Amino acid sequence: MKGGYAGKVLFVDLTNQKIREEGLPDDKVMRAWLGCWGIGLKMLYDMVPPGIHAKDEDNPLIFWTGPLTAVDVPGSTNLSLATVNFNNDLTAGRSHTHGDLGINLKRAGYDGLIITGKSEKPVYLFINDEGIKIRDASYLWGKDTHETEEILKGELGPSVSIGAIGPVGENLCAGGMMCNDRNHNMAHSGAGSALGAKKIKAIATQGSKSFPIAHPEQVADIRKRWVQLIMAGHRYGRSRHGMHFKNEFVAIKDRMGLAGKNFTINQFYSFSLGLNKHKITAQPCHACPQACPVNIELVSGPHKGLVATISGGGEGPEGAGPILGIGEPEHWVYMLDLYDRLGVESSVFGCTLAMAIEAFEKGLITTKDTDGLELKWGDPELVEKMVRKYAKREGFGAVLARGPLEAAKVIGGDAVNFAVHLKGSGLNLHDWRGSWGMLLCHVVSGGSGWPGTAADMIGPEPDAGYPVFTDPFDYKAKPEETRRTSILKFMRDANGTCGFMTWNVEGTNEIVRQAINAVTGWDLSTQELIDVGERIMHLERAFNVRRGITPEDDYNISPRLLEAPKDGRAAGKSIAPYLRGMVDDFYALMGWDKKTGKPWRSTLKKFGLEYAAKDLWG
Ligand code: SF4
């Protein structure tokens, strides 16, 4: 390629304190996988044979930017992590973050950062134009993510980007996050706990180098047209310049996507009423017209004066309060800020505590089990006490720190029937039972964050062939909708821009193709670009099958997700009678074997994955 990449990958072996640089894989490989989750997954497959566990020294942390990261196109911020999913120790763990962390990594001269081994003592990595330094972080261990960021910025300079873990990651709890640039989190797959397992407290990046762009004269025009598409695009479920917050989440409430009280209430109209009276300020990333994260200054209530630095995705703001029965913004804003400080993903902690509250209500546990605390809905003081115990693995917190499924097994009885999870990992904190396309996308995924973006909850997906919302319960149509939208999602995960630049936005397949060709000098066709997404899906499936995933894992999902909701637009409707057939149809459309869940040999060969075909079929 003639441009689009900084040209180097940094390898760090923490056990032996060795560092080396390599050039990029060859042009053919990069063209097939692009960057971010694409090339990261490819390396994960190559580096992680079955039998490697998430906590093992041999489990790599594979960070990648993409060809559009740090280019002057909208939302060019994506940094992805590929590792074994820490939350279930089973599937391919995918996580993304935005802000400046990835931009600075690429501007320091590195497209990728691959960390193996384990340090004996806490360290942080500082990567800048001069290379990488591994520095002692003993004095930071135990501090929360915000404190760590402030201390390191004070020492390294205000323009340095910091990604830090908190006590949840240090203590290897389920759902640890790495929090960066205050308004951003690498949240899924237990990314923060994966860093904690290697004793990495933080990653600091600062870069000022340029990298080649094949056709720089085309970039300004592409940016202009891309911004126009975004601004003309679908606005229903999306946060733009804080609007999602300012309108008090009317879209998700309207479509009944709130997972209230452990998925027992969808109609939660009081959620976030009064949020708009607090000071909400958008915090846009570099080159982004969307500006989804916000700072919220609470102007009243017990935490008056707090300025919470909230990330823009819906899972935290829309999920953290409702799952525990908390709707007042004065409380959930404080909770979310505390989750960020401790470094815990709201869905993993939220679903786990919600399961425990329901178990308490049903008499499966009592105050003798819960350190004397009465577990009940809508109790922000309880949440604060419990999340602090969770972070320290203290008392009942040590049970919860196993995550929703494993904690439910410890609690016993029928708790596993109302523990909400995806293959033992966290579910995006919305209730997808009112949108069977979104639900199927999640069911057939590895439980590592957002999979496909079916057109039946958040917005239509014109570039996948769905220009208007689809019927959310059309079970015959959902397998194809899942296939098409998932392919697009995974292609988008590989190019280096934030998913909000393309999700629901008509015309972005073409603009992404033009942008990649302009920066790299390639001549990618639309089909080649879409094939990148499908290739990723097949290799991710191969990775997961190789580690033991079978069709039973897709049929036998969390029983709570098979129940019919009691209220909302899906009241009385359960996907249960249709799910097996939907999964089977999806497999057939993907070219996957119904009996084993493996991608067919012919499917893998079609996408240049002969090595995976050999692994799966001999
Ligand atoms: S949509 Fe949000 S997270 Fe994505 S680049 Fe823009 S401001 Fe950043």
XYZ file of C-alpha atoms and ligand atoms in Angstrom:
626
model
C 0.000 0.000 0.000
C 1.133 3.559 -0.600
C -0.375 5.082 2.511
C -2.878 4.845 5.327
C -0.551 3.107 7.761
C 2.296 4.257 9.987
C 4.128 1.111 8.912
C 5.233 -0.461 12.189
C 3.920 -2.819 14.850
C 5.281 -2.716 18.392
C 5.744 -6.001 20.267
C 6.176 -5.903 24.051
C 7.132 -9.027 26.007
C 6.503 -8.094 29.635
C 7.894 -11.296 31.122
C 11.305 -10.757 29.574
C 11.013 -6.958 29.352
C 11.822 -7.168 25.652
C 10.630 -4.823 22.950
C 10.822 -5.187 19.207
C 9.382 -3.487 16.163
C 8.215 -5.182 12.998
C 6.869 -3.946 9.710
C 3.250 -4.568 8.772
C 2.054 -7.862 7.336
C 2.209 -7.791 3.546
C -0.146 -5.824 1.357
C -2.356 -8.819 0.561
C -2.956 -9.520 4.252
C -3.706 -5.893 5.099
C -6.099 -5.618 2.191
C -7.959 -8.687 3.418
C -8.240 -7.500 7.037
C -7.727 -3.691 6.896
C -6.986 -2.996 10.575
C -8.567 -2.707 14.044
C -10.709 -5.789 14.797
C -9.964 -7.293 11.368
C -6.196 -7.649 11.553
C -6.410 -7.983 15.343
C -8.649 -11.049 15.052
C -6.396 -12.538 12.366
C -3.378 -12.204 14.697
C -5.381 -13.536 17.639
C -6.296 -16.626 15.633
C -2.660 -17.141 14.652
C -1.258 -16.558 18.155
C -3.804 -18.311 20.375
C -4.241 -22.061 19.974
C -7.033 -23.742 21.952
C -6.158 -24.182 25.620
C -4.847 -20.668 26.258
C -6.830 -18.976 29.010
C -7.597 -15.305 29.411
C -5.308 -14.951 32.440
C -2.400 -16.863 30.892
C 0.811 -15.065 30.086
C 0.469 -16.414 26.563
C -2.847 -14.662 25.995
C -1.854 -11.610 23.953
C -3.380 -8.158 24.075
C -3.521 -7.106 20.425
C -4.278 -3.423 19.910
C -4.749 -2.117 16.367
C -5.693 1.105 14.708
C -7.038 1.127 11.144
C -6.169 2.767 7.827
C -8.556 5.649 8.553
C -7.513 6.185 12.187
C -6.031 9.689 12.573
C -6.946 10.612 8.981
C -8.997 13.789 8.548
C -12.290 11.977 7.963
C -15.209 11.904 10.419
C -14.718 10.034 13.681
C -11.301 8.658 12.750
C -10.615 7.507 16.280
C -10.974 3.757 16.453
C -8.584 1.627 18.491
C -9.510 -2.049 18.904
C -8.393 -4.812 21.206
C -8.334 -8.517 20.341
C -7.721 -11.011 23.148
C -9.390 -14.004 24.757
C -12.624 -12.681 26.256
C -11.824 -12.209 29.938
C -15.494 -12.358 30.916
C -16.106 -15.910 29.729
C -12.580 -17.219 29.065
C -14.039 -18.737 25.936
C -14.699 -16.563 22.915
C -12.708 -14.060 20.874
C -12.710 -10.887 22.964
C -13.368 -7.719 20.984
C -13.376 -4.209 22.368
C -13.131 -0.746 20.848
C -12.448 2.702 22.179
C -12.267 6.223 20.807
C -10.923 9.539 22.002
C -7.225 10.170 21.329
C -5.511 6.998 22.548
C -5.404 5.294 19.129
C -4.742 8.502 17.227
C -1.657 9.158 19.344
C -0.464 5.563 18.984
C -0.584 5.860 15.212
C 1.002 9.305 15.228
C 3.807 7.908 17.390
C 4.542 5.642 14.440
C 2.725 2.424 15.339
C -0.365 0.887 13.761
C -0.448 -1.940 16.271
C 0.709 -2.786 19.791
C 0.971 -6.447 20.777
C 1.587 -7.223 24.434
C 2.515 -10.682 25.678
C 3.846 -12.078 28.962
C 3.236 -10.621 32.384
C 5.064 -8.076 34.482
C 6.060 -8.974 38.042
C 5.162 -5.536 39.341
C 2.650 -2.925 38.164
C 3.794 -0.978 35.118
C 2.520 1.553 32.668
C 3.552 1.819 29.028
C 4.477 5.210 27.603
C 4.595 5.291 23.811
C 5.670 8.412 21.978
C 7.691 9.514 18.940
C 10.846 8.087 20.523
C 9.461 4.588 21.077
C 8.163 2.854 24.174
C 9.142 2.914 27.818
C 7.954 0.410 30.413
C 7.710 2.292 33.697
C 6.984 1.345 37.271
C 3.356 1.970 38.250
C 3.443 0.658 41.822
C 2.534 4.111 43.104
C -0.580 4.115 40.881
C -1.861 0.647 41.808
C -5.091 0.978 43.792
C -5.942 4.382 42.364
C -9.070 4.873 40.320
C -9.027 5.599 36.601
C -9.583 9.336 36.944
C -6.882 9.720 39.601
C -4.476 7.718 37.451
C -5.181 9.841 34.400
C -4.682 13.061 36.349
C -1.397 11.903 37.909
C 0.043 10.682 34.611
C -1.021 13.789 32.734
C 0.644 15.829 35.459
C 3.866 13.872 34.991
C 3.872 13.373 31.215
C 2.049 16.464 29.990
C -1.551 17.474 29.363
C -1.571 16.418 25.708
C -0.688 12.802 26.509
C -3.583 10.392 26.106
C -4.085 8.005 29.022
C -5.959 4.699 29.135
C -6.102 3.396 32.708
C -7.652 0.555 34.649
C -9.160 0.857 38.104
C -9.463 -1.529 41.059
C -11.910 -3.762 39.145
C -9.278 -4.519 36.515
C -6.489 -4.808 39.077
C -8.459 -7.385 41.055
C -9.350 -9.353 37.920
C -13.098 -9.003 38.403
C -15.510 -9.689 35.552
C -16.249 -6.644 33.434
C -13.090 -4.611 34.019
C -12.743 -1.665 31.621
C -9.880 0.496 30.472
C -11.022 4.130 30.618
C -9.308 6.675 28.396
C -9.478 10.385 27.707
C -12.151 10.675 30.421
C -15.185 10.247 28.151
C -14.225 6.908 26.574
C -14.040 3.301 27.688
C -12.648 0.122 26.211
C -15.461 -1.698 27.927
C -16.298 -5.041 26.380
C -14.729 -8.456 26.913
C -13.212 -7.457 30.253
C -10.499 -5.392 28.550
C -9.443 -3.743 31.819
C -9.127 -7.047 33.652
C -7.089 -8.428 30.742
C -4.666 -5.528 31.293
C -4.752 -6.161 35.047
C -3.771 -9.795 34.499
C -0.551 -8.525 32.948
C -0.096 -5.944 35.729
C -0.532 -3.057 33.297
C -2.041 -0.082 35.084
C -2.117 2.262 32.113
C -1.132 2.902 28.524
C -0.046 6.446 27.681
C 0.350 7.610 24.087
C 1.560 10.802 22.471
C 2.493 11.190 18.838
C 3.268 13.966 16.401
C 4.457 12.089 13.326
C 2.636 12.090 10.037
C 2.122 8.997 7.909
C 1.743 8.732 4.144
C -1.597 9.330 2.436
C -1.706 8.091 -1.160
C -4.083 10.768 -2.485
C -4.196 13.595 0.084
C -5.943 15.894 -2.383
C -9.070 13.685 -2.215
C -9.454 13.585 1.556
C -11.052 17.004 2.165
C -13.805 16.341 -0.365
C -14.468 12.866 1.041
C -14.705 14.328 4.534
C -17.171 16.982 3.379
C -19.442 14.472 1.646
C -19.231 12.019 4.559
C -20.263 14.705 7.069
C -23.211 15.579 4.821
C -24.324 11.937 4.831
C -24.085 11.762 8.625
C -26.010 14.978 9.129
C -28.716 13.886 6.669
C -28.863 10.409 8.157
C -31.168 8.776 10.579
C -31.383 10.515 13.949
C -33.900 8.484 15.874
C -31.849 6.522 18.357
C -28.574 8.381 18.065
C -26.964 10.911 20.329
C -25.750 13.981 18.492
C -24.246 16.877 20.439
C -25.803 15.514 23.606
C -29.349 15.449 22.184
C -29.909 11.914 23.382
C -29.303 13.117 26.925
C -31.110 16.422 26.533
C -34.274 14.721 25.296
C -34.060 12.329 28.249
C -33.686 9.201 26.095
C -37.120 9.448 24.541
C -36.116 7.214 21.608
C -35.111 4.161 23.600
C -38.032 4.639 26.003
C -40.382 4.896 23.048
C -39.140 1.637 21.552
C -39.192 -0.117 24.943
C -35.531 -1.019 24.938
C -34.851 -0.353 28.619
C -33.902 -3.421 30.637
C -35.647 -2.313 33.847
C -35.201 -4.342 37.054
C -33.352 -7.246 35.515
C -35.409 -7.259 32.313
C -38.780 -7.384 34.077
C -39.902 -3.854 33.104
C -39.652 -2.210 29.685
C -42.016 0.696 30.300
C -39.888 2.918 32.511
C -41.133 6.341 31.499
C -39.867 8.031 34.658
C -36.292 7.089 33.751
C -34.165 10.233 33.428
C -37.017 12.711 33.795
C -35.390 15.978 34.810
C -32.005 15.155 33.256
C -32.296 18.195 31.018
C -32.158 20.609 33.936
C -28.564 19.577 34.606
C -25.710 21.077 32.582
C -25.040 18.800 29.603
C -22.060 19.614 27.403
C -21.044 17.596 24.341
C -17.428 16.390 24.253
C -16.649 15.613 20.598
C -13.697 13.531 19.492
C -11.236 14.676 16.878
C -12.931 15.384 13.543
C -16.335 14.105 14.666
C -19.634 15.775 13.732
C -21.581 13.392 15.962
C -20.167 14.461 19.330
C -21.786 11.728 21.372
C -20.046 11.832 24.795
C -21.119 14.444 27.309
C -20.090 15.989 30.552
C -22.998 16.304 32.958
C -22.745 18.757 35.819
C -25.359 17.926 38.423
C -27.020 21.135 39.575
C -29.106 19.556 42.318
C -29.411 16.442 44.440
C -27.019 14.734 46.845
C -24.117 14.933 44.389
C -24.667 18.536 43.335
C -21.553 19.958 41.695
C -20.277 16.624 40.348
C -19.124 16.860 36.738
C -19.463 13.352 35.336
C -17.566 12.559 32.137
C -19.959 10.178 30.402
C -19.176 8.132 27.307
C -21.538 8.410 24.376
C -22.679 4.853 23.734
C -26.133 4.042 25.042
C -25.268 1.062 27.193
C -24.013 2.964 30.215
C -26.389 5.935 30.337
C -29.462 3.964 29.262
C -28.589 0.783 31.061
C -26.877 1.366 34.392
C -29.857 2.869 36.216
C -32.824 0.921 34.810
C -31.342 -2.557 35.320
C -31.241 -1.788 39.070
C -34.538 0.111 39.146
C -32.948 3.561 39.407
C -34.390 6.287 37.195
C -33.444 9.568 38.869
C -30.620 11.254 36.938
C -29.129 12.625 40.158
C -28.399 9.022 41.112
C -27.546 7.200 37.892
C -25.165 9.928 36.719
C -23.254 9.575 39.986
C -23.321 5.756 39.693
C -21.993 5.813 36.152
C -19.194 8.156 37.156
C -18.330 5.771 39.997
C -18.357 2.778 37.609
C -15.929 4.664 35.353
C -13.663 5.501 38.266
C -13.587 1.904 39.481
C -13.325 0.723 35.872
C -16.313 -1.615 35.574
C -18.649 -2.161 32.648
C -22.214 -1.249 33.606
C -23.734 -4.285 31.895
C -21.571 -6.879 33.646
C -21.890 -5.354 37.107
C -25.505 -4.292 36.507
C -26.707 -7.711 35.321
C -24.851 -9.407 38.180
C -26.244 -7.226 40.965
C -29.714 -7.318 39.369
C -29.604 -11.126 39.403
C -28.600 -11.007 43.086
C -31.437 -8.608 43.969
C -33.932 -10.933 42.296
C -32.382 -13.905 44.109
C -32.762 -11.999 47.392
C -36.420 -11.254 46.628
C -36.991 -14.949 45.943
C -35.301 -16.005 49.167
C -32.334 -17.754 47.537
C -30.018 -15.534 49.586
C -30.519 -13.524 52.775
C -28.673 -10.801 54.641
C -26.464 -13.579 56.058
C -25.036 -13.997 52.558
C -24.872 -10.320 51.634
C -22.790 -8.865 54.460
C -25.943 -7.690 56.219
C -27.188 -5.653 53.276
C -30.794 -5.864 52.169
C -30.824 -6.125 48.390
C -33.638 -4.154 46.798
C -34.476 -2.231 43.643
C -34.028 1.498 43.322
C -31.479 1.851 46.116
C -28.475 3.950 45.029
C -26.761 3.605 48.412
C -26.848 -0.179 48.072
C -25.375 0.079 44.570
C -22.486 2.207 45.807
C -21.727 -0.159 48.673
C -21.922 -3.223 46.432
C -19.839 -1.898 43.552
C -17.097 -0.927 45.990
C -17.192 -4.447 47.484
C -17.166 -5.893 43.954
C -14.092 -3.873 43.036
C -12.214 -5.107 46.123
C -13.610 -8.665 45.956
C -14.710 -8.101 49.521
C -17.377 -10.257 51.213
C -20.403 -10.806 48.945
C -18.618 -8.634 46.380
C -16.256 -11.556 45.745
C -19.240 -13.667 44.665
C -20.560 -10.946 42.361
C -17.102 -10.274 40.895
C -17.380 -13.603 39.044
C -19.919 -12.031 36.671
C -23.611 -12.808 36.134
C -23.503 -16.486 35.178
C -20.801 -17.704 37.542
C -22.216 -15.698 40.469
C -25.647 -17.205 39.773
C -24.138 -20.691 39.941
C -22.697 -19.873 43.372
C -26.051 -18.503 44.575
C -27.744 -21.657 43.338
C -31.424 -22.510 43.021
C -32.828 -21.244 39.758
C -30.654 -18.096 39.734
C -29.064 -19.144 36.437
C -32.518 -18.813 34.877
C -32.676 -15.087 35.521
C -28.985 -14.214 35.182
C -28.733 -12.219 31.961
C -25.566 -12.800 29.964
C -24.318 -13.814 26.537
C -22.251 -16.978 26.616
C -21.255 -15.958 30.142
C -20.166 -12.493 29.028
C -22.004 -9.182 29.249
C -25.008 -8.276 27.121
C -25.315 -4.761 25.753
C -27.486 -3.247 28.401
C -30.722 -2.979 26.472
C -33.655 -5.339 26.243
C -33.571 -6.778 22.740
C -36.612 -9.014 23.263
C -38.663 -6.373 21.478
C -36.447 -6.551 18.390
C -35.747 -10.089 17.329
C -33.211 -9.035 14.721
C -31.027 -7.362 17.329
C -31.590 -10.306 19.641
C -30.541 -12.837 16.993
C -27.437 -10.765 16.176
C -26.462 -11.081 19.839
C -27.406 -14.749 20.180
C -25.153 -15.935 17.348
C -22.270 -13.688 18.410
C -19.463 -14.491 20.814
C -20.742 -12.181 23.550
C -18.033 -9.586 23.012
C -19.956 -6.370 22.610
C -21.946 -5.075 19.694
C -22.452 -7.605 16.915
C -24.766 -6.820 13.980
C -27.046 -3.814 13.909
C -30.408 -5.163 12.763
C -32.883 -2.541 11.622
C -35.555 -3.107 14.235
C -34.627 -1.057 17.303
C -32.088 1.751 17.017
C -32.536 2.686 13.370
C -32.854 1.433 9.784
C -29.727 0.175 8.020
C -30.029 1.433 4.416
C -26.673 0.155 3.169
C -27.658 -3.367 4.215
C -30.894 -3.067 2.226
C -33.157 -1.884 5.061
C -34.061 1.781 4.405
C -36.870 1.799 6.976
C -37.429 0.030 10.283
C -38.225 -3.647 9.858
C -40.974 -5.643 11.562
C -39.302 -6.556 14.878
C -41.025 -9.936 15.146
C -40.749 -11.221 11.574
C -38.845 -14.342 12.554
C -38.546 -15.580 8.975
C -36.751 -12.426 7.815
C -34.430 -11.988 10.807
C -31.699 -14.496 9.872
C -30.954 -12.642 6.613
C -31.178 -9.264 8.375
C -28.722 -10.551 10.961
C -26.351 -11.806 8.268
C -26.357 -8.601 6.241
C -26.093 -6.142 9.115
C -23.438 -8.188 10.906
C -21.252 -8.259 7.800
C -21.453 -4.473 7.581
C -20.777 -4.049 11.295
C -17.614 -6.136 11.154
C -16.382 -4.365 8.019
C -16.920 -1.059 9.814
C -15.034 -2.393 12.850
C -11.925 -2.797 10.696
C -11.516 0.546 8.946
C -10.434 2.828 11.792
C -13.484 5.050 12.198
C -16.003 5.058 15.015
C -19.079 2.926 14.323
C -21.362 5.937 14.718
C -19.962 7.346 11.457
C -21.623 4.599 9.436
C -24.313 2.938 11.553
C -27.716 3.779 10.037
C -26.077 6.251 7.615
C -27.021 5.748 3.976
C -24.222 5.839 1.427
C -21.367 5.080 3.775
C -20.314 1.772 2.194
C -19.272 3.829 -0.806
C -17.740 6.710 1.130
C -15.710 4.291 3.288
C -14.502 2.552 0.120
C -13.460 5.873 -1.391
C -11.730 6.941 1.818
C -9.747 3.705 2.169
C -8.686 3.833 -1.466
C -7.695 7.507 -1.145
C -5.443 6.902 1.853
C -3.977 3.525 0.844
C -3.801 3.881 -2.923
C -5.668 0.584 -3.324
C -8.548 0.029 -5.712
C -10.873 -1.864 -3.384
C -14.240 -2.666 -4.920
C -17.432 -2.517 -2.884
C -17.611 -6.305 -2.867
C -14.014 -6.611 -1.634
C -14.834 -4.240 1.192
C -17.945 -6.147 2.201
C -15.992 -9.396 1.968
C -13.702 -8.063 4.711
C -16.694 -8.043 7.069
C -17.798 -11.524 6.093
C -14.243 -12.879 6.348
C -14.049 -11.524 9.904
C -17.312 -13.245 10.824
C -16.108 -16.614 9.542
C -12.736 -16.410 11.292
C -14.303 -15.257 14.565
C -16.660 -18.218 14.357
C -13.744 -20.545 13.611
C -11.846 -19.181 16.625
C -14.847 -19.702 18.887
C -15.642 -23.180 17.551
C -12.011 -24.164 18.008
C -12.384 -23.186 21.674
C -15.522 -25.254 22.171
C -18.539 -23.209 21.071
C -21.295 -25.383 19.554
C -24.806 -24.695 18.225
C -26.134 -25.541 21.691
C -24.508 -22.315 22.927
C -26.650 -20.402 20.439
C -29.858 -22.311 21.158
C -29.570 -22.329 24.952
C -29.284 -18.669 25.778
C -30.002 -17.026 29.105
C -33.569 -18.218 29.936
C -34.623 -14.694 30.900
C -34.036 -13.653 27.288
C -36.416 -16.399 26.154
C -39.237 -15.202 28.402
C -41.956 -12.951 26.994
C -41.702 -9.427 28.443
C -44.587 -8.427 30.682
C -44.973 -4.951 29.209
C -43.837 -2.840 26.302
C -44.064 -3.568 22.611
C -43.041 -7.214 23.006
C -45.485 -7.932 25.845
C -46.531 -11.572 25.637
C -44.180 -12.319 22.728
C -41.349 -14.802 23.167
C -38.711 -15.715 20.625
C -38.373 -19.163 22.237
C -40.535 -21.195 19.810
C -38.677 -19.759 16.809
C -35.110 -19.414 18.019
C -33.750 -22.800 16.997
C -35.109 -22.391 13.471
C -33.773 -18.835 13.246
C -30.288 -19.945 14.294
C -30.387 -22.833 11.804
C -31.480 -20.508 9.006
C -28.717 -18.052 9.900
C -26.127 -20.847 9.756
C -27.412 -21.922 6.339
C -27.203 -18.361 5.013
C -23.665 -17.987 6.373
C -22.446 -21.326 5.025
C -22.011 -22.826 8.507
C -22.673 -26.429 9.457
C -25.958 -26.917 11.310
C -24.715 -29.865 13.353
C -21.390 -28.469 14.543
C -21.665 -24.713 13.979
C -18.401 -24.773 11.999
C -18.092 -22.672 8.860
C -18.051 -25.120 5.961
C -14.682 -25.878 4.414
C -15.916 -24.349 1.153
C -17.016 -21.188 2.981
C -13.614 -20.758 4.591
C -11.777 -21.428 1.340
C -13.865 -18.858 -0.494
C -12.509 -16.204 1.886
C -8.890 -17.344 1.803
C -9.098 -19.075 5.188
C -7.670 -22.450 4.142
C -5.656 -22.620 7.380
C -8.849 -22.358 9.431
C -10.513 -24.998 7.230
C -7.614 -27.324 7.996
C -7.899 -26.608 11.726
C -11.637 -27.271 11.803
C -12.037 -30.034 9.251
C -8.583 -31.653 9.013
S -19.395 9.336 17.639
Fe -18.728 9.764 19.728
S -17.152 8.194 20.254
Fe -17.484 8.203 18.024
S -15.853 9.532 17.259
Fe -17.708 10.789 17.516
S -17.580 11.701 19.543
Fe -16.090 10.003 19.446
